[in-house]
PDB file of C-alpha atoms in Angstrom:
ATOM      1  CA  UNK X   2      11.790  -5.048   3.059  1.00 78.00           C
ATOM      2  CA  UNK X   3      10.818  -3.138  -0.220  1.00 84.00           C
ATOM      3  CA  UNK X   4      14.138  -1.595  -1.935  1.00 88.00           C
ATOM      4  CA  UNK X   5      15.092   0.782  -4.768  1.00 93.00           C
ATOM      5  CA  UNK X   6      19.208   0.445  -5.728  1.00 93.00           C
ATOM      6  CA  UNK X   7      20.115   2.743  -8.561  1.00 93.00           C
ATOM      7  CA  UNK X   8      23.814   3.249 -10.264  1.00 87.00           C
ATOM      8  CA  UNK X   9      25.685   6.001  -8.539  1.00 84.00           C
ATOM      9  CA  UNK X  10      26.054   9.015 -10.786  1.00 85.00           C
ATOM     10  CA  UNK X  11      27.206  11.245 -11.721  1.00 94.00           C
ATOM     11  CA  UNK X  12      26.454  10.433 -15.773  1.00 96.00           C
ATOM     12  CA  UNK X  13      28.076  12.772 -17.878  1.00 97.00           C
ATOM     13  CA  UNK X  14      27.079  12.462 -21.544  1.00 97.00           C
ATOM     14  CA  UNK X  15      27.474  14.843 -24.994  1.00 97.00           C
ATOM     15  CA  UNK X  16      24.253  16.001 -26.375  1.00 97.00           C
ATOM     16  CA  UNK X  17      22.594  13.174 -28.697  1.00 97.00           C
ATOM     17  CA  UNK X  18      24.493  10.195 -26.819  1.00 97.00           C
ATOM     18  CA  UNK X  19      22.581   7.285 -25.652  1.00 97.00           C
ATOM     19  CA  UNK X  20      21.834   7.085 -22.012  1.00 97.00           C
ATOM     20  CA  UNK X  21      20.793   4.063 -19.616  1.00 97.00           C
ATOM     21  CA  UNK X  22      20.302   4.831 -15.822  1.00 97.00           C
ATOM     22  CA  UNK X  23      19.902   1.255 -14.068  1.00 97.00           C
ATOM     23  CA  UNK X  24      17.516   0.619 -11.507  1.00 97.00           C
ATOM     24  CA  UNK X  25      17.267  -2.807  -9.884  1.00 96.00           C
ATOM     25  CA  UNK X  26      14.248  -3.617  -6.912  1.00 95.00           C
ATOM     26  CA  UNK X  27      13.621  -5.580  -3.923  1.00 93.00           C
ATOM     27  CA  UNK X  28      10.390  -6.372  -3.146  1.00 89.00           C
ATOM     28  CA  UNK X  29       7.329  -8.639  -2.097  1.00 82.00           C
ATOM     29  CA  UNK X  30       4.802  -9.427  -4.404  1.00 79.00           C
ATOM     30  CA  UNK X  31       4.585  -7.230  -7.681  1.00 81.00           C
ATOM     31  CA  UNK X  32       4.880  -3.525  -7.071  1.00 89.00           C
ATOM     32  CA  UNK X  33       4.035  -1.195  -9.508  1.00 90.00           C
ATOM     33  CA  UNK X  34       7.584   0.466 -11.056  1.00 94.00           C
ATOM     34  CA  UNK X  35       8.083   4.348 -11.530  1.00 94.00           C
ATOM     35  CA  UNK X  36      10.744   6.935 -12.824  1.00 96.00           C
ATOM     36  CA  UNK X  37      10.490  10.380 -11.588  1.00 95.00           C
ATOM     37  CA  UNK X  38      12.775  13.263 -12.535  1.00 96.00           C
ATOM     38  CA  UNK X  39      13.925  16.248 -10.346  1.00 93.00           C
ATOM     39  CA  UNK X  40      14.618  19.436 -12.542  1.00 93.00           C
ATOM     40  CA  UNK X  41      17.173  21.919 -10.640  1.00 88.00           C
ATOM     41  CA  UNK X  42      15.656  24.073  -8.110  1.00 84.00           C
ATOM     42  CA  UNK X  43      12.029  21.614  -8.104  1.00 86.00           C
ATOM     43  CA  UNK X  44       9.801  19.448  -6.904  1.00 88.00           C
ATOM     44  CA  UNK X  45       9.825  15.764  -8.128  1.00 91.00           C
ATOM     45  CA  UNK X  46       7.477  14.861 -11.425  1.00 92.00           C
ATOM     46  CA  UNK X  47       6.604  11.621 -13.123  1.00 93.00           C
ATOM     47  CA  UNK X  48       8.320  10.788 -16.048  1.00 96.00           C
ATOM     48  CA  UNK X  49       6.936   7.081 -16.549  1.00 96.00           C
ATOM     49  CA  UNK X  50       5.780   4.488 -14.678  1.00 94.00           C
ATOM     50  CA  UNK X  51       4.802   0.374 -15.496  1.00 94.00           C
ATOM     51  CA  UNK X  52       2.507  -1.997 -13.223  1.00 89.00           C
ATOM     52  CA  UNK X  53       3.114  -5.151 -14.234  1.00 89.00           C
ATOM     53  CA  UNK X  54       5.817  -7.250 -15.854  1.00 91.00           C
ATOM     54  CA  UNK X  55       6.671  -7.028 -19.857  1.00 94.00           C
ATOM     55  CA  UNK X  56       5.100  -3.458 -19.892  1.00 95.00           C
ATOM     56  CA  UNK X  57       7.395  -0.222 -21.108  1.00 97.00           C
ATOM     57  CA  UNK X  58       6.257   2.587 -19.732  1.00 96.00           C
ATOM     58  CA  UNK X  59       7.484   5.747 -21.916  1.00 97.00           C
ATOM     59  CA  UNK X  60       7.338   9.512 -21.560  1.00 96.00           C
ATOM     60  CA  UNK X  61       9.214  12.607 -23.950  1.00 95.00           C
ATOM     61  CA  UNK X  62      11.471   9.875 -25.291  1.00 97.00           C
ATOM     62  CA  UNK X  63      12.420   7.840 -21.995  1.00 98.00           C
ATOM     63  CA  UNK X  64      11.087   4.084 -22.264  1.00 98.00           C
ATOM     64  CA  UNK X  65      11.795   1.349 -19.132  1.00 98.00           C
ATOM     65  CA  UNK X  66      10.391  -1.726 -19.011  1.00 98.00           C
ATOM     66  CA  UNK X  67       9.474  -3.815 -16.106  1.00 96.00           C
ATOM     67  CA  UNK X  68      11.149  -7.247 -16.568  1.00 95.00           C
ATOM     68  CA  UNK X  69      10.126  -9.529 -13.586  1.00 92.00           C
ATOM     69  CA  UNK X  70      12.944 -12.057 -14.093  1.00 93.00           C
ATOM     70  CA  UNK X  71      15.530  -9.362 -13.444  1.00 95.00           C
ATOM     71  CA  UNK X  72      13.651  -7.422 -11.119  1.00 95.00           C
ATOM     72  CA  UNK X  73      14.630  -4.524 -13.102  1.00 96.00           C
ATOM     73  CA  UNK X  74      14.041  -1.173 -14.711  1.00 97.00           C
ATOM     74  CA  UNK X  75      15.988   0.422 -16.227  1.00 98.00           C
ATOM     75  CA  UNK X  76      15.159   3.843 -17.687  1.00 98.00           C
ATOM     76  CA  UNK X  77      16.669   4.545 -21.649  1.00 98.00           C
ATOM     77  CA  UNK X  78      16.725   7.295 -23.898  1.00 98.00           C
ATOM     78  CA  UNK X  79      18.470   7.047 -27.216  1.00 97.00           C
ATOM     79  CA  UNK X  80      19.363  10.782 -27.550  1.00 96.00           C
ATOM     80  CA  UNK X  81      19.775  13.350 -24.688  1.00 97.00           C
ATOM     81  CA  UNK X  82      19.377  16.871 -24.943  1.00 97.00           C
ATOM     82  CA  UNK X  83      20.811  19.622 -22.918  1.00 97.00           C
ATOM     83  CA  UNK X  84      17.375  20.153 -21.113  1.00 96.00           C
ATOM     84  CA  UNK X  85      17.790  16.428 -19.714  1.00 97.00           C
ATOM     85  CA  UNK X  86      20.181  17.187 -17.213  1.00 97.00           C
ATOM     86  CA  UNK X  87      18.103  16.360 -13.742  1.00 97.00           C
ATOM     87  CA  UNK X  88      18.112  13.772 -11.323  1.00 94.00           C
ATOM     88  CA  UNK X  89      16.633  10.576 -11.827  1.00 96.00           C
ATOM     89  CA  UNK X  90      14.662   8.735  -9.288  1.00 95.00           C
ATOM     90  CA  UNK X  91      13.427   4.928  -9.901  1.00 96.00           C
ATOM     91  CA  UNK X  92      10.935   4.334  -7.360  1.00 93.00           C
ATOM     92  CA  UNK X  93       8.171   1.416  -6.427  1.00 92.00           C
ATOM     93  CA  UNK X  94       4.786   1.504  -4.761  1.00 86.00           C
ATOM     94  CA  UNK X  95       5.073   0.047  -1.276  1.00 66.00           C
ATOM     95  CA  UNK X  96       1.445  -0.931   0.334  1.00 65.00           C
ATOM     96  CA  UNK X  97      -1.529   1.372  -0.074  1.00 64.00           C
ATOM     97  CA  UNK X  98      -1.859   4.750  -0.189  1.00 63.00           C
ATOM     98  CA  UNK X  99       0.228   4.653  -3.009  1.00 68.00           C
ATOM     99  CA  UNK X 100       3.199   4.760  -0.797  1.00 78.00           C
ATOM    100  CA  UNK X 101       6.321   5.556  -2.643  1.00 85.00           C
ATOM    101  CA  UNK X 102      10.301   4.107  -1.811  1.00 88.00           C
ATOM    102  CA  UNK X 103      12.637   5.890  -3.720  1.00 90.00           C
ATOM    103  CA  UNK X 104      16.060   4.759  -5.275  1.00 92.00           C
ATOM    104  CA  UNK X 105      19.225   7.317  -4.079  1.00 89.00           C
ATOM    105  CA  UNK X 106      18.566   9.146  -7.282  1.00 92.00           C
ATOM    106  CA  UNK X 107      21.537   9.508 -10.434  1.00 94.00           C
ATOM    107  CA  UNK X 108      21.831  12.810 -11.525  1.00 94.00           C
ATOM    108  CA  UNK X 109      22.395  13.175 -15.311  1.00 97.00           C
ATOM    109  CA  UNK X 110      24.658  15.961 -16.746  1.00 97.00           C
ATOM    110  CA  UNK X 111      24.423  16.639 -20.644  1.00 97.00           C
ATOM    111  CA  UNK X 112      26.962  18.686 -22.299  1.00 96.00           C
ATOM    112  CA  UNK X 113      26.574  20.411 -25.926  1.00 94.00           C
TER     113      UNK X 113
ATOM    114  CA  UNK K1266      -4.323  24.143 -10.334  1.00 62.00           C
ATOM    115  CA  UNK K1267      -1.729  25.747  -8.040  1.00 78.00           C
ATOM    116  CA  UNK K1268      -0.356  22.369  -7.290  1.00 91.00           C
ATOM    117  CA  UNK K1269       1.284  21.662  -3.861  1.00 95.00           C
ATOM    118  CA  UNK K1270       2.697  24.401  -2.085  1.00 96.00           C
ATOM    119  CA  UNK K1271       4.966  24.681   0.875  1.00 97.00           C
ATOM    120  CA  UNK K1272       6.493  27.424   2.814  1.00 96.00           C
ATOM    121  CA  UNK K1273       9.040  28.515   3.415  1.00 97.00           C
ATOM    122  CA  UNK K1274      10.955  27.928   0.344  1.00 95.00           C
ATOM    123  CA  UNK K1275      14.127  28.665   2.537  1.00 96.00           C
ATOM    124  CA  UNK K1276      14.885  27.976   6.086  1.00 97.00           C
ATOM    125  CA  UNK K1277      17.794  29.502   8.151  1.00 97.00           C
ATOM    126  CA  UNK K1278      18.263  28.611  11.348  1.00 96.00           C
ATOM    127  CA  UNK K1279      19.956  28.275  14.637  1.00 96.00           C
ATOM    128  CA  UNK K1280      20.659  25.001  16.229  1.00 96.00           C
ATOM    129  CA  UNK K1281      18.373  24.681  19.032  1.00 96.00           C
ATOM    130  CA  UNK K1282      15.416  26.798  17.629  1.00 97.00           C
ATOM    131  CA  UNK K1283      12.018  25.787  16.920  1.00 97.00           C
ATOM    132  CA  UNK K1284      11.622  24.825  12.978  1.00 97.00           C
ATOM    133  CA  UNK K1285       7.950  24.521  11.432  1.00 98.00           C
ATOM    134  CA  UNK K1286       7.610  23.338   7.650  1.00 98.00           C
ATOM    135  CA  UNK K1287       4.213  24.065   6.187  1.00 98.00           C
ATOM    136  CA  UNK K1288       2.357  22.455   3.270  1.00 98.00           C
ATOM    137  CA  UNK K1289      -0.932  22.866   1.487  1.00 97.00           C
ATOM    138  CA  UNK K1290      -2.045  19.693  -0.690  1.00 96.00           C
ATOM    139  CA  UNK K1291      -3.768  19.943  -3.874  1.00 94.00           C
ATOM    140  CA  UNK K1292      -7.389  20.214  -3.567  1.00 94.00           C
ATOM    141  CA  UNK K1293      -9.121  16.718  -3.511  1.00 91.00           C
ATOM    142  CA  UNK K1294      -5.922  14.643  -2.909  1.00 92.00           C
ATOM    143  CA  UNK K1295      -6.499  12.793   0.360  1.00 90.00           C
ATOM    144  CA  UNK K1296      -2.996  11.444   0.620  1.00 91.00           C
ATOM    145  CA  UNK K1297      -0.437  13.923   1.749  1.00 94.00           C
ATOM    146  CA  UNK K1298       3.480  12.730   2.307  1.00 94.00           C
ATOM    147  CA  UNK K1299       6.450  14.183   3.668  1.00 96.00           C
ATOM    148  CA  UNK K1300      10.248  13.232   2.370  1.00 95.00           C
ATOM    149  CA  UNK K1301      13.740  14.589   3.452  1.00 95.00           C
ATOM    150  CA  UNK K1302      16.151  14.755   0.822  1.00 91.00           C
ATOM    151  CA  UNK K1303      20.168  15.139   1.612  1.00 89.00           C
ATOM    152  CA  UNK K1304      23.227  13.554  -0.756  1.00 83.00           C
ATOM    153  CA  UNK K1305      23.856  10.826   2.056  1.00 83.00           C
ATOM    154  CA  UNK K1306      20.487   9.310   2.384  1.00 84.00           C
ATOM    155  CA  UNK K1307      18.917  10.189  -0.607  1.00 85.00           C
ATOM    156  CA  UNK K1308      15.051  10.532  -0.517  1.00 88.00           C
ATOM    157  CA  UNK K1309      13.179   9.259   2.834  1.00 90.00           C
ATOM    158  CA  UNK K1310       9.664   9.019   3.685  1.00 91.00           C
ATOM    159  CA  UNK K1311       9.142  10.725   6.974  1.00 95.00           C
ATOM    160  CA  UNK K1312       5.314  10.143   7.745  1.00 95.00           C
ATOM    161  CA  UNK K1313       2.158  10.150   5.711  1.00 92.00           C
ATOM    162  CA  UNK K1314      -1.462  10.922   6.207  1.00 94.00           C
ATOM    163  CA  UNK K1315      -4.447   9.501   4.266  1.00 91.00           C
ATOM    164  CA  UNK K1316      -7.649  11.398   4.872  1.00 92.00           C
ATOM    165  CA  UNK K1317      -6.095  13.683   7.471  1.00 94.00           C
ATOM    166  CA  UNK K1318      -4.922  10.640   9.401  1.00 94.00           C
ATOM    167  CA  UNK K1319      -0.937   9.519  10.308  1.00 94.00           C
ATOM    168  CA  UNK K1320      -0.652   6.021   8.539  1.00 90.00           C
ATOM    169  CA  UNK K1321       3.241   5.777   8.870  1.00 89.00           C
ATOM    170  CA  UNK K1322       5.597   7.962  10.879  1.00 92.00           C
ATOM    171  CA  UNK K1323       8.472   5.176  11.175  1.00 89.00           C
ATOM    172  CA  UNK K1324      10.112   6.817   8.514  1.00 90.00           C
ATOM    173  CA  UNK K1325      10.284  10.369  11.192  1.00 94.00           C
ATOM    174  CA  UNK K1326      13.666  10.154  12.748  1.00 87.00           C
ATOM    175  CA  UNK K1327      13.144  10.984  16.353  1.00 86.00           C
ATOM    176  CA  UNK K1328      11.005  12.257  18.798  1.00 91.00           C
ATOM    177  CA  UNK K1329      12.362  16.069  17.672  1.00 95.00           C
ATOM    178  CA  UNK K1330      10.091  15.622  14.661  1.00 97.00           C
ATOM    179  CA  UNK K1331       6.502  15.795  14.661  1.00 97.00           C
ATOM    180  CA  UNK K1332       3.726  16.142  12.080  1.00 97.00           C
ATOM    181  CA  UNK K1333      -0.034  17.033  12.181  1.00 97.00           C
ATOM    182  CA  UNK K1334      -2.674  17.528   9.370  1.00 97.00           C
ATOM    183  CA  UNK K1335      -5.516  18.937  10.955  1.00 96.00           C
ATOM    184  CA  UNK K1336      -7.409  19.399   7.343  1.00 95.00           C
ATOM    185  CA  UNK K1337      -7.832  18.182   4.263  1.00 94.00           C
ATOM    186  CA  UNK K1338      -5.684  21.632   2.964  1.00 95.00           C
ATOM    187  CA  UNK K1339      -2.716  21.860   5.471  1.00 96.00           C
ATOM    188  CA  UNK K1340       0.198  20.284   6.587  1.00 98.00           C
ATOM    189  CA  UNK K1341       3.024  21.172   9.083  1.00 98.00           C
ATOM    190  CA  UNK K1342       6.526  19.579   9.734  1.00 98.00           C
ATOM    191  CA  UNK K1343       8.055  20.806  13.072  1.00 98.00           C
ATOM    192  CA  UNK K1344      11.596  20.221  14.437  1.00 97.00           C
ATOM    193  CA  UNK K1345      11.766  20.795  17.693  1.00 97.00           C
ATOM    194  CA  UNK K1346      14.655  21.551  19.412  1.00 96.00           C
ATOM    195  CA  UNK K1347      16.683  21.358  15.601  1.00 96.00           C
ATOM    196  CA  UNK K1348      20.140  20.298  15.053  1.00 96.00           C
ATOM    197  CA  UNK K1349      22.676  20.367  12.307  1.00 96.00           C
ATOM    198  CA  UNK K1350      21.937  17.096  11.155  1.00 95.00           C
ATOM    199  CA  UNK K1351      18.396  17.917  10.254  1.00 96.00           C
ATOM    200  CA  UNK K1352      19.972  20.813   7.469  1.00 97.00           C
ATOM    201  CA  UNK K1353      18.010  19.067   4.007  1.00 96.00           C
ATOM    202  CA  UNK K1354      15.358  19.906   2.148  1.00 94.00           C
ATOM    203  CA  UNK K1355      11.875  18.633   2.761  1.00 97.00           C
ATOM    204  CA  UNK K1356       9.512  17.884  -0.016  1.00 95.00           C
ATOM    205  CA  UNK K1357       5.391  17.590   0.386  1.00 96.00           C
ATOM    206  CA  UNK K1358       3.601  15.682  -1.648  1.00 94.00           C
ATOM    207  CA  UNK K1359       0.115  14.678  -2.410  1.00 93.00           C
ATOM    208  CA  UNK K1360      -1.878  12.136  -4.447  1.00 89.00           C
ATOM    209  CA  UNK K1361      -5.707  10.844  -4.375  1.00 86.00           C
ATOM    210  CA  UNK K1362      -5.711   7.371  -3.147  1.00 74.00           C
ATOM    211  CA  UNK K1363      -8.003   5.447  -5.199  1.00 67.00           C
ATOM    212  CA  UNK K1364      -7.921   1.838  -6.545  1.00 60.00           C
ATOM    213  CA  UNK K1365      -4.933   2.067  -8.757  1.00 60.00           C
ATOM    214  CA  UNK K1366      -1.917   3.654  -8.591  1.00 64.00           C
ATOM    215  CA  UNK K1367      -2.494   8.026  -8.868  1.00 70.00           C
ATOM    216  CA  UNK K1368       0.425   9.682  -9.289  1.00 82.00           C
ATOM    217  CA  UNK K1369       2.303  12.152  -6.384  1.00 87.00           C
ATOM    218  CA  UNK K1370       2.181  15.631  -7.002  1.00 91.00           C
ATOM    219  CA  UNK K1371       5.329  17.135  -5.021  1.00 93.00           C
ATOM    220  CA  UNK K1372       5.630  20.965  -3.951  1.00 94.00           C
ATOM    221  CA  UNK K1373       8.692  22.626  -4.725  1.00 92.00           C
ATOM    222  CA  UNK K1374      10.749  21.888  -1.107  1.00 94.00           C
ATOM    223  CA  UNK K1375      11.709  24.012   1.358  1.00 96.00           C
ATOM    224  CA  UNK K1376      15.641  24.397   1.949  1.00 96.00           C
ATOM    225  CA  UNK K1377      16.280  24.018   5.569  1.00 97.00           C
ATOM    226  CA  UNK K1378      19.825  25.000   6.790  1.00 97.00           C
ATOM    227  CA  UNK K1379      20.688  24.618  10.445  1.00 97.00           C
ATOM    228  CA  UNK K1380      23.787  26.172  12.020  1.00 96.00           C
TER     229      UNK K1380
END
């Protein structure tokens, strides 16, 4: 079946470091790719999202990019901030009804 | 927009006790979901609706769970007798289903503890 495997976190990174959060799939077909971030105490929110191979999706300095021959995507950002710390979800659409599976989630720490 | 909201935002509990999680979608989204959260299992789809209709409950874990949507604007999870195990929090979210992927809106959980 359709799968989401993410690194295990915890990352723990100083403030302007770079940051990569890997997110590898399983899945029939191609599925439409998504990051979503959890701020502390909240609901989940997209952060970016790509539907078809080759594309970077980017959002508030995050970029991923689909690659098919991988089955990738893994999310970047070349400078984290404080306000960054949050879990990290890499997710696919499954079927219709824009069905969501979501990876275990890697919860990023930034320090000043 | 309010956005999705679900009540109660905490849950305390006694095993054995009737538990009922309650969600109102955002207006116009046809497509309602409901996910468990805990640190061993991560994020699970429980059941969803599309149009006020169940599409999926394999994701619910056993018969103590149950789930109705009987409108468009509400929602309820119920545990029923609830255990330990089911201590997570639950998240609603909605989306419009149309051709193309629309985004899920998620409400802000509700915290359920069972002792």
């Amino acid at each position: 079946g359709n799968s989401v495997t993410q690194m295990e976190g915890p990352v723990t990174l100083s403030e302007e470091a770079f940051l990569t959060i890997n997110c590898t799939y399983t899945a029939t077909g191609y599925p439409s790719l998504f990051w979503y971030v959890q701020y502390p105490g909240e609901g989940l929110q997209l952060l970016l999202k790509a539907t078809k191979a080759d594309d970077k999706g980017s959002n508030k300095g995050f970029e991923a990019t689909y690659r098919k021959e991988t089955t990738s995507f893994h999310l970047e950002k070349g400078s984290v901030q404080v306000s960054d710390s949050a879990v990290y979800f890499c997710a696919l659409i499954s079927g219709g009804y824009n069905k969501l599976i979501f990876g275990a989630g890697t919860r990023l720490a930034v320090h000043p | 927009d309010a956005g999705v909201i679900q009540s109660p935002r905490h849950e305390v509990t006694e095993m054995g006790q009737e538990v009922t999680l309650r969600c109102k979608p955002i207006s116009g989204h046809n497509s309602l979901f409901w996910y468990r959260q805990t640190m061993m299992r991560g994020l699970e789809l429980l059941i969803y609706f599309n149009n006020n209709v169940p599409i999926d409950d394999s994701g619910m874990p056993e018969d103590r769970f149950s789930a109705k949507m009987p409108n468009a604007s509400f929602s309820t999870l119920k545990i029923q007798p609830s255990e330990p195990r089911d201590s997570a929090v639950y998240f609603c979210a909605s989306s419009v289903d149309r051709e193309g992927y629309e985004k899920l809106f998620f409400g802000s959980g509700t915290q359920l503890s069972v002792l």
